[in-house]
PDB file of C-alpha atoms in Angstrom:
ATOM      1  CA  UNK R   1       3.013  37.957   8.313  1.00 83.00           C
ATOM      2  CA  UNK R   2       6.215  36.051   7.881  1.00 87.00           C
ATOM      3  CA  UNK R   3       8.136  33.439  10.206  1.00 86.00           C
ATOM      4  CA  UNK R   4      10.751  35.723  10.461  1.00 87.00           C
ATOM      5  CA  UNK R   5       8.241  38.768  11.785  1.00 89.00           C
ATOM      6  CA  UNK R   6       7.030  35.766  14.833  1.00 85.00           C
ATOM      7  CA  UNK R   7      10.660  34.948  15.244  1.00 89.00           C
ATOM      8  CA  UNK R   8      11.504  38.534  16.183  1.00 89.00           C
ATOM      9  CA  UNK R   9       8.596  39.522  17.930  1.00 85.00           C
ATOM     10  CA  UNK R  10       8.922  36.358  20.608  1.00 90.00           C
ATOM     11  CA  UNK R  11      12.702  36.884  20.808  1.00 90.00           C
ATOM     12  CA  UNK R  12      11.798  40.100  21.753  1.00 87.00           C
ATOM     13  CA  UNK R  13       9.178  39.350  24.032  1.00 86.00           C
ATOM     14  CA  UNK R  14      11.869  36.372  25.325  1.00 88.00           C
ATOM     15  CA  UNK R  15      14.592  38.814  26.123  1.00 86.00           C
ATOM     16  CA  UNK R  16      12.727  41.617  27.043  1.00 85.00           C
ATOM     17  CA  UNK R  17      14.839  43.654  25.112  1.00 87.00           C
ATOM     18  CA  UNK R  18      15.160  44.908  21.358  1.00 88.00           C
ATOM     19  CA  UNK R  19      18.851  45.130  21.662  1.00 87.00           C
ATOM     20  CA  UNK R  20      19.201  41.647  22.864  1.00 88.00           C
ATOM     21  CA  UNK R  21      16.808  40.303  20.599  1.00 88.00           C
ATOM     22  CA  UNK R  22      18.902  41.738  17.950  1.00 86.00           C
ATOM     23  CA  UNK R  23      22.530  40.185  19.188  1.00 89.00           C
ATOM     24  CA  UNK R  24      20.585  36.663  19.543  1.00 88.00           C
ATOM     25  CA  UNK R  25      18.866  37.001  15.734  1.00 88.00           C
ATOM     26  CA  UNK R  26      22.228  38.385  14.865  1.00 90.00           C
ATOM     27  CA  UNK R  27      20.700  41.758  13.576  1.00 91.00           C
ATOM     28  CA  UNK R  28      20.521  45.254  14.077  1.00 90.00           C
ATOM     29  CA  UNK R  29      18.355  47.109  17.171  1.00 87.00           C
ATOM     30  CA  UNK R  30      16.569  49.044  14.506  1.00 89.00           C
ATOM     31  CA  UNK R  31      16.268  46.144  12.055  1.00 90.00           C
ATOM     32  CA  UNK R  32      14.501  44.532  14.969  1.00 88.00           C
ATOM     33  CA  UNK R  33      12.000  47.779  16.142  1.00 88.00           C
ATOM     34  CA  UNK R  34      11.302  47.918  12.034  1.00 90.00           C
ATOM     35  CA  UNK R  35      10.183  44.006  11.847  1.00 89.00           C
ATOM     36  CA  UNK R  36       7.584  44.146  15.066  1.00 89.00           C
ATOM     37  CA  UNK R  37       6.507  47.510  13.905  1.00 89.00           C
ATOM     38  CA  UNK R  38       5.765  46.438  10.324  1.00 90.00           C
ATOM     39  CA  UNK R  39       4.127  42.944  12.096  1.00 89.00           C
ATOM     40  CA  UNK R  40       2.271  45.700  14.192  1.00 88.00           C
ATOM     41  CA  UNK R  41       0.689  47.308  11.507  1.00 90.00           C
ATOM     42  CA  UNK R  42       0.010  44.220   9.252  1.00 89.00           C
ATOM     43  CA  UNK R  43      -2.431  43.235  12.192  1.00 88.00           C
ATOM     44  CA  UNK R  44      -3.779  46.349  13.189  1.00 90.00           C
ATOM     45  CA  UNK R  45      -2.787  45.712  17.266  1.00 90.00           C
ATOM     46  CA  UNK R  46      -0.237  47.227  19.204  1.00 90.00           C
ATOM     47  CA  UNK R  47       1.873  44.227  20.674  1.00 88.00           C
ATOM     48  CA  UNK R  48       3.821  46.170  22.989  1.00 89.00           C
ATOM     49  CA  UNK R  49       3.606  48.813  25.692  1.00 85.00           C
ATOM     50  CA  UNK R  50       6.654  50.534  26.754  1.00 76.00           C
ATOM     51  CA  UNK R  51       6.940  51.054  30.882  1.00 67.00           C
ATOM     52  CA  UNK R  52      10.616  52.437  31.145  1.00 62.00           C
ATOM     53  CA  UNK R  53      13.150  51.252  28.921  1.00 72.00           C
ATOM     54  CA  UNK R  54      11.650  47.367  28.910  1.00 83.00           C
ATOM     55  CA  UNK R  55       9.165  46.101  26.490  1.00 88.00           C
ATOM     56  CA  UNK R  56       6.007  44.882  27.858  1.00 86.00           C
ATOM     57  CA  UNK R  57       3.500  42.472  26.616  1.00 88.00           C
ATOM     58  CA  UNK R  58      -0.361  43.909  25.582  1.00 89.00           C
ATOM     59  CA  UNK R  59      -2.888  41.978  25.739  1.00 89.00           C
ATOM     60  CA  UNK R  60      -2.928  41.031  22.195  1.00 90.00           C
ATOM     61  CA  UNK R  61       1.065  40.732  22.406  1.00 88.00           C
ATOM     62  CA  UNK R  62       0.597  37.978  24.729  1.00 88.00           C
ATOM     63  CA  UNK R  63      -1.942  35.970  22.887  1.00 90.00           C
ATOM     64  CA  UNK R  64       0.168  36.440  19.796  1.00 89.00           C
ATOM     65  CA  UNK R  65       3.176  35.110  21.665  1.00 88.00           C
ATOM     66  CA  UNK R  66       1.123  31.762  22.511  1.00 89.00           C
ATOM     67  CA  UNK R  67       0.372  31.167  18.635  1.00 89.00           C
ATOM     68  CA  UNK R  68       3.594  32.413  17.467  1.00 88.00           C
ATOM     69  CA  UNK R  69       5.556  29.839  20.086  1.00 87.00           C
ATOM     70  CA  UNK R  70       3.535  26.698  18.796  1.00 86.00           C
ATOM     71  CA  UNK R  71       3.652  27.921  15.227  1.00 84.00           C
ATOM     72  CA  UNK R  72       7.479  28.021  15.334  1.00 79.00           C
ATOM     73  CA  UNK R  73       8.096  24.863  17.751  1.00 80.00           C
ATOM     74  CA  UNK R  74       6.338  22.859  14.403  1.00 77.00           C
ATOM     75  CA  UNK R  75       8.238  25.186  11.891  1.00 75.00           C
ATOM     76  CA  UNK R  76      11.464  23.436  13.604  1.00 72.00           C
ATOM     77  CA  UNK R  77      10.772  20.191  13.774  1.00 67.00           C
ATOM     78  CA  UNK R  78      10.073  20.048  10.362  1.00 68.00           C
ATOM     79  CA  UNK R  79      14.104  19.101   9.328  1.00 62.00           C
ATOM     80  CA  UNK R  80      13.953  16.676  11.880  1.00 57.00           C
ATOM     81  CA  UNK R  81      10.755  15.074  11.012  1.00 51.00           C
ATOM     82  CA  UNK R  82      11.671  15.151   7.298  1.00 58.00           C
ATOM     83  CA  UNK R  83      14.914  13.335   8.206  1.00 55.00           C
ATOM     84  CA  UNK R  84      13.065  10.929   9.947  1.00 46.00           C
ATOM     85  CA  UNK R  85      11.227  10.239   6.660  1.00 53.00           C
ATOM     86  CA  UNK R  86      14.511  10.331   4.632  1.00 57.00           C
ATOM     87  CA  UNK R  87      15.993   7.116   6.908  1.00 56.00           C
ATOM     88  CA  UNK R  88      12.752   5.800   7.087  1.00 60.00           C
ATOM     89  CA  UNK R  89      12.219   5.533  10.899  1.00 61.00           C
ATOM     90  CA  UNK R  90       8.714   7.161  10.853  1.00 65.00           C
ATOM     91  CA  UNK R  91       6.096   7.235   8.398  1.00 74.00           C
ATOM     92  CA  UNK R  92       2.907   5.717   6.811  1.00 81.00           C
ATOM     93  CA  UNK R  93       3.054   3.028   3.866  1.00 88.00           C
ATOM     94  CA  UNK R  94      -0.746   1.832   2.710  1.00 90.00           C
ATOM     95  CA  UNK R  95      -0.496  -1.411   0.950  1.00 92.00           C
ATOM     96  CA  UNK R  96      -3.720  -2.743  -1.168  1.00 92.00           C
ATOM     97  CA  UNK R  97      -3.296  -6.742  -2.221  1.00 90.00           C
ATOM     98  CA  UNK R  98      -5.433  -9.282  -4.350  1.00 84.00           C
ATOM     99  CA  UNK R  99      -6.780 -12.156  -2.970  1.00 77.00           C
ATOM    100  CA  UNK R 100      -4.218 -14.432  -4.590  1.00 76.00           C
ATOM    101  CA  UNK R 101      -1.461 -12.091  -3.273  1.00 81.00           C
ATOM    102  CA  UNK R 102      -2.926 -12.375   0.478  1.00 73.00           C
ATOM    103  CA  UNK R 103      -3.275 -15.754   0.556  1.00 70.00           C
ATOM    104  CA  UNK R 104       0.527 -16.216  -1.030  1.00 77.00           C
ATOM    105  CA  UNK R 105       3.014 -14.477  -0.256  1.00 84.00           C
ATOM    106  CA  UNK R 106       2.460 -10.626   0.988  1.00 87.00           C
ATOM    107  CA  UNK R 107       1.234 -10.935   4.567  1.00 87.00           C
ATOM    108  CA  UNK R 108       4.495 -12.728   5.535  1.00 87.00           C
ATOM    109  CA  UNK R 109       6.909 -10.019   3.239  1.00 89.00           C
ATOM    110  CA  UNK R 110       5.308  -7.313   5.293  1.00 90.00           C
ATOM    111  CA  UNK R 111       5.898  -8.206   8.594  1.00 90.00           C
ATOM    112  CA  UNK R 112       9.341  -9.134   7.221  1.00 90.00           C
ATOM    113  CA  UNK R 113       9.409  -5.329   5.920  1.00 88.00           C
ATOM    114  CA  UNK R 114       7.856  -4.166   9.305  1.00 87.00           C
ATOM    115  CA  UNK R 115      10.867  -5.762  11.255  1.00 87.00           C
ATOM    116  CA  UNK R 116      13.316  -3.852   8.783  1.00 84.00           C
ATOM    117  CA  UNK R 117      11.463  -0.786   9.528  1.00 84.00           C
ATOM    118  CA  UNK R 118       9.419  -0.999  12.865  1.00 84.00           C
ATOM    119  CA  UNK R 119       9.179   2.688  13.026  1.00 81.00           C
ATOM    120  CA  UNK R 120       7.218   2.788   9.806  1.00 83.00           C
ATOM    121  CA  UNK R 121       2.956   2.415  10.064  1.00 85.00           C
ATOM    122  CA  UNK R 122       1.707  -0.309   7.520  1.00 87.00           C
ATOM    123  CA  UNK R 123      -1.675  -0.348   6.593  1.00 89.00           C
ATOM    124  CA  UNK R 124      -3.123  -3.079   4.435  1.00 90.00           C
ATOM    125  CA  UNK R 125      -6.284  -3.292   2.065  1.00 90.00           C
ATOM    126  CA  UNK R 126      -7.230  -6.616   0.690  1.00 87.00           C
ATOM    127  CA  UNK R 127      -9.522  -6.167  -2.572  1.00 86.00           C
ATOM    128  CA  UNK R 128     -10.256  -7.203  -6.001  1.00 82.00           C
ATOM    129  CA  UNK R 129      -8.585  -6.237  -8.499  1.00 83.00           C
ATOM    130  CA  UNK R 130     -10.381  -3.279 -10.392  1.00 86.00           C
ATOM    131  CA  UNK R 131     -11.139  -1.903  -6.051  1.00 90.00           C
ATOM    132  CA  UNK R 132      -7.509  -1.754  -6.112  1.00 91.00           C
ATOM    133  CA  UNK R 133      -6.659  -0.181  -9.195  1.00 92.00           C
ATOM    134  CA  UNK R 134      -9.622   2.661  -7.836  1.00 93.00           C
ATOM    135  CA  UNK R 135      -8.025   2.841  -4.664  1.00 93.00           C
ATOM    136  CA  UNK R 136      -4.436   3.896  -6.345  1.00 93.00           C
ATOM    137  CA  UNK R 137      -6.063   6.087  -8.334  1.00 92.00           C
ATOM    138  CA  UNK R 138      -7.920   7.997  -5.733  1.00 91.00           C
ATOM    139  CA  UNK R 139      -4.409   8.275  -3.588  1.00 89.00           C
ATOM    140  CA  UNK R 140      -6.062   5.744  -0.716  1.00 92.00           C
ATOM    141  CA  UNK R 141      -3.199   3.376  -1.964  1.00 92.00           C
ATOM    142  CA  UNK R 142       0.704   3.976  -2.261  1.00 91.00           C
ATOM    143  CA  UNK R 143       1.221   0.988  -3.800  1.00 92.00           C
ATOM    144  CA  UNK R 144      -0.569  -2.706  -4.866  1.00 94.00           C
ATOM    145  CA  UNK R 145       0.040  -5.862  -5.643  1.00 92.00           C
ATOM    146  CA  UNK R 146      -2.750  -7.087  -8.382  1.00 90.00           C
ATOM    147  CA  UNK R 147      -3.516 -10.102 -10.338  1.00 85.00           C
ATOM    148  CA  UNK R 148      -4.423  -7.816 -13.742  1.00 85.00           C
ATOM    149  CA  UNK R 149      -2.482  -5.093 -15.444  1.00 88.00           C
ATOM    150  CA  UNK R 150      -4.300  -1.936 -14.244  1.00 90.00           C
ATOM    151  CA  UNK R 151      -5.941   0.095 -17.058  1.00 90.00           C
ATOM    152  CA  UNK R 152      -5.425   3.542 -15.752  1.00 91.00           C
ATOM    153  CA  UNK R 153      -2.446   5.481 -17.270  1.00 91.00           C
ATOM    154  CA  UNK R 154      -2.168   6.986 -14.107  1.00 92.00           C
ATOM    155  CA  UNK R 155      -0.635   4.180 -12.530  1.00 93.00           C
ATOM    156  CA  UNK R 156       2.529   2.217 -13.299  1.00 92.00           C
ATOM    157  CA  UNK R 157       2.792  -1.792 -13.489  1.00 92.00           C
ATOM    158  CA  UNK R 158       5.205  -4.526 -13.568  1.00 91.00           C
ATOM    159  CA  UNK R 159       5.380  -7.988 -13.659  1.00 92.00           C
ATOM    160  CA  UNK R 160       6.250  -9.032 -10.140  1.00 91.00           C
ATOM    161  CA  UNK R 161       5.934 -13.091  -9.783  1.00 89.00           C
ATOM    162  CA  UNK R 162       3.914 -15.944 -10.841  1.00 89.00           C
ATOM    163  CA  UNK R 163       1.438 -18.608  -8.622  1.00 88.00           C
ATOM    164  CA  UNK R 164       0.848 -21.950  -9.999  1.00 90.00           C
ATOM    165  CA  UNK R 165      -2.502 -23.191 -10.813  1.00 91.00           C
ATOM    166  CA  UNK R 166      -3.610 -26.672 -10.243  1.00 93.00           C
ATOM    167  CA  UNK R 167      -6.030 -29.078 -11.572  1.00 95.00           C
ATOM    168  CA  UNK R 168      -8.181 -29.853  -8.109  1.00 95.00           C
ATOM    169  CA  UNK R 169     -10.726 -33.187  -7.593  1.00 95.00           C
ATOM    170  CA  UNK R 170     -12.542 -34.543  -4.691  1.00 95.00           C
ATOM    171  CA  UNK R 171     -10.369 -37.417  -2.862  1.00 91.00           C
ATOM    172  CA  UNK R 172     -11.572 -40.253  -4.279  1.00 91.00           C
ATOM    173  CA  UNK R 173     -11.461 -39.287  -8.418  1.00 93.00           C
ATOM    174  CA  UNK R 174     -10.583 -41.847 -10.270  1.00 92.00           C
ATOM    175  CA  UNK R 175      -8.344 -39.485 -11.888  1.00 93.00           C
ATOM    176  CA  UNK R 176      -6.360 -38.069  -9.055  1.00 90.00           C
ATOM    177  CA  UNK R 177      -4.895 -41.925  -8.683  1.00 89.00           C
ATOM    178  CA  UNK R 178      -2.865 -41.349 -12.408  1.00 92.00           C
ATOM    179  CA  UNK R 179       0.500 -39.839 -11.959  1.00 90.00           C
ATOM    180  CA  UNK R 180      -0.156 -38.277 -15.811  1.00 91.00           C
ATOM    181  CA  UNK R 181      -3.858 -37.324 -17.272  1.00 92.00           C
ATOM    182  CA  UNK R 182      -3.934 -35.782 -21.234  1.00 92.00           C
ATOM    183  CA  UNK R 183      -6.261 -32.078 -21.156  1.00 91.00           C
ATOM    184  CA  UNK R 184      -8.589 -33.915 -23.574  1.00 89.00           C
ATOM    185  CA  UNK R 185      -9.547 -36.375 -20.788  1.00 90.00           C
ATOM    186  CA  UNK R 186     -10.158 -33.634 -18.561  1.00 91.00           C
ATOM    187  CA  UNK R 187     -13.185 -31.682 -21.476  1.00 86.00           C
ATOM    188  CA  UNK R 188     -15.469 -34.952 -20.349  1.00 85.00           C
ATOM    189  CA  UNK R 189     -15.261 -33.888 -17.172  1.00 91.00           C
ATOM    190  CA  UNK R 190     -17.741 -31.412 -14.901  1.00 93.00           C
ATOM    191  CA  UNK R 191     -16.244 -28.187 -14.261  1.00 93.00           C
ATOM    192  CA  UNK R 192     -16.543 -25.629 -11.626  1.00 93.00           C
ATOM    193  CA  UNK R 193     -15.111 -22.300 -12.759  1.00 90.00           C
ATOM    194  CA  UNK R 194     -15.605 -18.659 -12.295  1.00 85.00           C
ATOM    195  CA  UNK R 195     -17.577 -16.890 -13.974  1.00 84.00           C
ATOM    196  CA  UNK R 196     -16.588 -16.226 -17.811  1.00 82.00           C
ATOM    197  CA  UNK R 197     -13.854 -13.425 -18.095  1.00 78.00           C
ATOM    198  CA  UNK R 198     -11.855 -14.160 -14.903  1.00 79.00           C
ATOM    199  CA  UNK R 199      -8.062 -14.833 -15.648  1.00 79.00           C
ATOM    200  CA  UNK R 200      -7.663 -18.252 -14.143  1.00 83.00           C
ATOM    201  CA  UNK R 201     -11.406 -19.238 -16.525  1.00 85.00           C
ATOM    202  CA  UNK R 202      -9.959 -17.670 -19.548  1.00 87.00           C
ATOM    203  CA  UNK R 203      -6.188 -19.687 -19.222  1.00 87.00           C
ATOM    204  CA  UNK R 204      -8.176 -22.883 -19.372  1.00 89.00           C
ATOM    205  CA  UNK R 205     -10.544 -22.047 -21.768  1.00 89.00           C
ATOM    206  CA  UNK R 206      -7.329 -21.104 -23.801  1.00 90.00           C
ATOM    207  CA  UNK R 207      -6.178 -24.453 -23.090  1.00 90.00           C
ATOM    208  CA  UNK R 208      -9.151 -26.316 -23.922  1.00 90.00           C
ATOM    209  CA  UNK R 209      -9.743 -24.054 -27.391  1.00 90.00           C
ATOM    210  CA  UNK R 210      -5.739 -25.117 -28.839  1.00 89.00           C
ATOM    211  CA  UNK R 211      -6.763 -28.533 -28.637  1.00 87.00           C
ATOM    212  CA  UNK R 212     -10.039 -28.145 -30.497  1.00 88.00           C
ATOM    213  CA  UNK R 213     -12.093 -28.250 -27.023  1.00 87.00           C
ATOM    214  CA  UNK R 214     -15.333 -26.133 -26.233  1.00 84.00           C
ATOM    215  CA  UNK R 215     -15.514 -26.164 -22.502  1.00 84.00           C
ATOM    216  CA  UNK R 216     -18.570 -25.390 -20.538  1.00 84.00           C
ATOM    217  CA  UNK R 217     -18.759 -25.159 -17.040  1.00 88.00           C
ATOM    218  CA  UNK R 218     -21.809 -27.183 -15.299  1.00 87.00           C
ATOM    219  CA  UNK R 219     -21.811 -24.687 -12.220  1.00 90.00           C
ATOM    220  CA  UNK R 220     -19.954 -21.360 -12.393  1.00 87.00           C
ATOM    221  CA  UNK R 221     -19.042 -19.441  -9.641  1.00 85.00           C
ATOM    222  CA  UNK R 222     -19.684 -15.384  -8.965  1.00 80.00           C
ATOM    223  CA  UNK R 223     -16.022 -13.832  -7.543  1.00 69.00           C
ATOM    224  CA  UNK R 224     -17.283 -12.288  -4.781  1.00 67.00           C
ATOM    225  CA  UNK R 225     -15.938 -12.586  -0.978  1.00 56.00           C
ATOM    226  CA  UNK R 226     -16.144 -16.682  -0.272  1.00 71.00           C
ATOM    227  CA  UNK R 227     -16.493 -17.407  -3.872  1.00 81.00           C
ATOM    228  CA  UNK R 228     -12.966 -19.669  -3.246  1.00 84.00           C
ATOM    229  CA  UNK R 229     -14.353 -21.259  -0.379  1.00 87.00           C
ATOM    230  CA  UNK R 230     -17.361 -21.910  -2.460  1.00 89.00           C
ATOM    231  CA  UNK R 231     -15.598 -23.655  -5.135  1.00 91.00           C
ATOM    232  CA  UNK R 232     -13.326 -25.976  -2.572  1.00 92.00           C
ATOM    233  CA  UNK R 233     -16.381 -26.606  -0.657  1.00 93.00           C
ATOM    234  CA  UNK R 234     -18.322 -27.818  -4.010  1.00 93.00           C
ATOM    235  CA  UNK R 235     -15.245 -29.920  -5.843  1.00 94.00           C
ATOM    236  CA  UNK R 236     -15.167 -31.704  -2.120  1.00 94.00           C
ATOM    237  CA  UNK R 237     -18.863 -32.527  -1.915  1.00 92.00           C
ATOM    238  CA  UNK R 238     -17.949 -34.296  -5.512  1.00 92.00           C
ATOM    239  CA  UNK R 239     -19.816 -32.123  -7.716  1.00 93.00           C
ATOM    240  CA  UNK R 240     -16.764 -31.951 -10.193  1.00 93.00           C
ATOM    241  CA  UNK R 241     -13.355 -30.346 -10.738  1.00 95.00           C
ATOM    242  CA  UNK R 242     -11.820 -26.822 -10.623  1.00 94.00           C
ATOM    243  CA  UNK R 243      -9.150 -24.898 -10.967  1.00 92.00           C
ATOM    244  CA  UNK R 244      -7.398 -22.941  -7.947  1.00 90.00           C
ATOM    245  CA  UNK R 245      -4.012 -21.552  -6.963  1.00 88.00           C
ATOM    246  CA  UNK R 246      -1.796 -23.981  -5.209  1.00 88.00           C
ATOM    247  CA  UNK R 247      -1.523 -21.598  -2.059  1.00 84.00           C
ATOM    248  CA  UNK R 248      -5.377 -21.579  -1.593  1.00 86.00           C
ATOM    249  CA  UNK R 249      -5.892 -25.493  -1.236  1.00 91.00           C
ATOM    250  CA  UNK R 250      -2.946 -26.612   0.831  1.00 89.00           C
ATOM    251  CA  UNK R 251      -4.338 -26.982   3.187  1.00 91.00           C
ATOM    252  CA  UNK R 252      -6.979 -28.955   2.451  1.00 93.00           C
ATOM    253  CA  UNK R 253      -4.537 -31.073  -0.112  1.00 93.00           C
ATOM    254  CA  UNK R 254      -2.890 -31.715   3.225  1.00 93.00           C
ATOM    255  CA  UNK R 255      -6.406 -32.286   5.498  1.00 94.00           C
ATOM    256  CA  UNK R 256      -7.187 -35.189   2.534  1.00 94.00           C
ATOM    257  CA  UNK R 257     -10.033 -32.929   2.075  1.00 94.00           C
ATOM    258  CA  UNK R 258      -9.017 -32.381  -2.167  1.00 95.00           C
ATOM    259  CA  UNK R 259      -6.836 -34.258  -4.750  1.00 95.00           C
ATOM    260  CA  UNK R 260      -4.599 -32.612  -7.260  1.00 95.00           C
ATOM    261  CA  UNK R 261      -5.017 -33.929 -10.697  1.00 94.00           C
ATOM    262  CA  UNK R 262      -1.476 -33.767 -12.779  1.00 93.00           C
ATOM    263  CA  UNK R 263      -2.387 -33.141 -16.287  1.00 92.00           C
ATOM    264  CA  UNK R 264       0.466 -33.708 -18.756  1.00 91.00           C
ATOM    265  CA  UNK R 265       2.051 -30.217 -20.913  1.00 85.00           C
ATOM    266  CA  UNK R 266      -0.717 -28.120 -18.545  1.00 88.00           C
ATOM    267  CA  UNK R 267       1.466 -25.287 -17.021  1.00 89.00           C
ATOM    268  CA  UNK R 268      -0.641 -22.769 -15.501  1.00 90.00           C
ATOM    269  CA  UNK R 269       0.830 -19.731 -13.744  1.00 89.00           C
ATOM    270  CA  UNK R 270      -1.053 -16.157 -12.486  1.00 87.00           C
ATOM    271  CA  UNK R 271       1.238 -13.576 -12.747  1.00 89.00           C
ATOM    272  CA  UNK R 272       1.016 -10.708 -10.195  1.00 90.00           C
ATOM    273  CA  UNK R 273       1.751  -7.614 -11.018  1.00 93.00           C
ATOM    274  CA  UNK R 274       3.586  -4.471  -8.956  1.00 93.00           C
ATOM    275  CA  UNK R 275       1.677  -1.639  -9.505  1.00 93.00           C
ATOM    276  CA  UNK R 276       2.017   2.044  -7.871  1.00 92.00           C
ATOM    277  CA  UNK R 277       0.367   5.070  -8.234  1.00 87.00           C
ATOM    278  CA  UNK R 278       2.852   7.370 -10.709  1.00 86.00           C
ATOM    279  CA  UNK R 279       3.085  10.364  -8.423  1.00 83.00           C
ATOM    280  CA  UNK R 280       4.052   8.199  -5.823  1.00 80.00           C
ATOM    281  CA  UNK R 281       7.406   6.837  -7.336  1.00 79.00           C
ATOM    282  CA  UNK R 282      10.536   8.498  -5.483  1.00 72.00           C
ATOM    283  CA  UNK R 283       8.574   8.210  -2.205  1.00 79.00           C
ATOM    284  CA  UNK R 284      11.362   7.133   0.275  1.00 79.00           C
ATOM    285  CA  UNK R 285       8.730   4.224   1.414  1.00 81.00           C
ATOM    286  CA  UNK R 286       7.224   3.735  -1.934  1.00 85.00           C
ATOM    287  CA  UNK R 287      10.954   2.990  -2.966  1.00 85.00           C
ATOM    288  CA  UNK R 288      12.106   0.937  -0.044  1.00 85.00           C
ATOM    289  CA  UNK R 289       8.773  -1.290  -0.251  1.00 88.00           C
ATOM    290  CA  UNK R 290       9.680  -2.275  -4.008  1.00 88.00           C
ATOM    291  CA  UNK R 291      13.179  -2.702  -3.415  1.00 86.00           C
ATOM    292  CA  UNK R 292      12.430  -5.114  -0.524  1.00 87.00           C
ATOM    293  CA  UNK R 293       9.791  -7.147  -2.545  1.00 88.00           C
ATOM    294  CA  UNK R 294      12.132  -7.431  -5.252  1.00 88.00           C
ATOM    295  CA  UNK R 295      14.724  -9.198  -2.641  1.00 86.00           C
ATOM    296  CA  UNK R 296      12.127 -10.876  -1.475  1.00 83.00           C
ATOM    297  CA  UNK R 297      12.138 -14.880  -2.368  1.00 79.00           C
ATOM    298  CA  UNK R 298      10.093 -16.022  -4.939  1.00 69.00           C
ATOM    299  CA  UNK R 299       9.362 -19.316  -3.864  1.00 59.00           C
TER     300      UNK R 299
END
């Protein structure tokens, strides 16, 4: 059964006439007779009953027209709906972001991106890191914004920007008060850290090790959901100092509620990374997405 054998038989049915249903499809009378003939026997019913010269309907003829009417009223707005996807004024874009990412900058470039295209449905996952990277390879992601490099060579991965990472203390440490403080001064201190293998643990271990430093954490911290709040929470009650992303603690830098502690040649960044699925690259939305985040301000 082909489009073309529905298309005939309901232009028939339509006109009530194999002649006219010819001059409308811009084809022969007999070229018409041989299509719903052929459809005829390819389903084993007779579709039409002839009372005088006019076509009429069987039973089966008329259920067939029902199901051949909705199947081609979807068959044509298929160029439309694709052009709707082309100029990206309908569609579905599913987002996945890290932690750092959410807290940054990527609710605030989506709405942005929601604004530029209103008719387009955004839906947003936010996850750690190795959820994500599952998520784009199981196609429940289009595209993610991830504090690691994936490891799947299924999915593609750029650098996309950087967060800074600060040096945080309850209010009153001594050494929040010194507008300059040397690493080394910082290895007597207690540390609250996640738990080895993290990125933001292993940059300061890093640190610690090129100056000839061993550092050990006196409380380390699972990452799990809260485990931020959990480390805020703890460097407040005074039970020593961490390290966070500046976006996570301004707000309590401004409540008075932590302390940033400027440590002298200590330049700590977490890079984020763009990372999409590689069958999804040349998706009209896919495409848009990163070329809006890539106009998107850094800072």
């Amino acid at each position: 059964m082909t489009l073309w054998q529905l298309k005939t038989f309901a232009t028939v049915a339509k006109e009530g006439s194999f002649t006219k249903a010819g001059k409308v499809l811009q084809i022969s009378q007999p070229s018409v007779s041989s299509l719903v003939i052929s459809l005829q026997k390819e389903l084993g019913v007779k579709l039409f009953d002839r009372l005088g010269v006019k076509p009429h309907l069987t039973e089966a003829g008329r259920l067939l027209l029902k199901r051949a009417e909705n199947v081609l009223a979807t068959v044509e707005k298929i160029p439309q709906e694709l052009e709707e996807i082309r100029g990206l004024k309908k569609g579905r874009l599913r987002i996945g972001g890290s932690a750092l990412a959410a807290a940054s900058f990527l609710p605030m470039a989506i709405q942005m991106f929601k604004k530029n295209y209103p008719g387009v449905e955004v839906v947003i996952k936010f996850q750690a890191g190795e959820i994500l990277e599952q998520m784009l390879v199981d196609g429940e992601l289009d595209i993610a914004i991830m504090s690691r490099r994936p490891h799947s060579s299924l999915l593609h991965s750029e650098p996309y920007r950087e967060e800074q990472i600060v040096v945080i203390a309850p209010p009153r440490h001594p050494l929040a008060k010194r507008d300059s403080v040397p690493l080394k001064l910082l290895g007597k201190e207690q540390w609250i850290l996640y738990t080895k293998g993290t990125p933001v643990r292993e940059m300061i271990e890093s640190k610690f090790a090129e100056i000839g430093f061993s550092l050990t954490p006196t409380l380390e911290v699972d990452v799990q959901l809260g485990a931020r709040d959990a480390i805020k929470n703890a460097v407040a009650g005074g039970l020593g100092i961490s390290l966070l992303s500046k976006c996570h603690v301004l707000s309590d830098l401004k409540a008075n509620r932590l302390k940033l502690i400027k440590v002298s040649g200590l330049d700590l960044k977490q890079p984020l990374y763009l990372t999409v699925q590689k069958t999804r690259r040349g998706s009209p939305f896919v495409e848009a997405f990163i070329d809006f985040l890539r106009r998107y301000p850094k800072e």
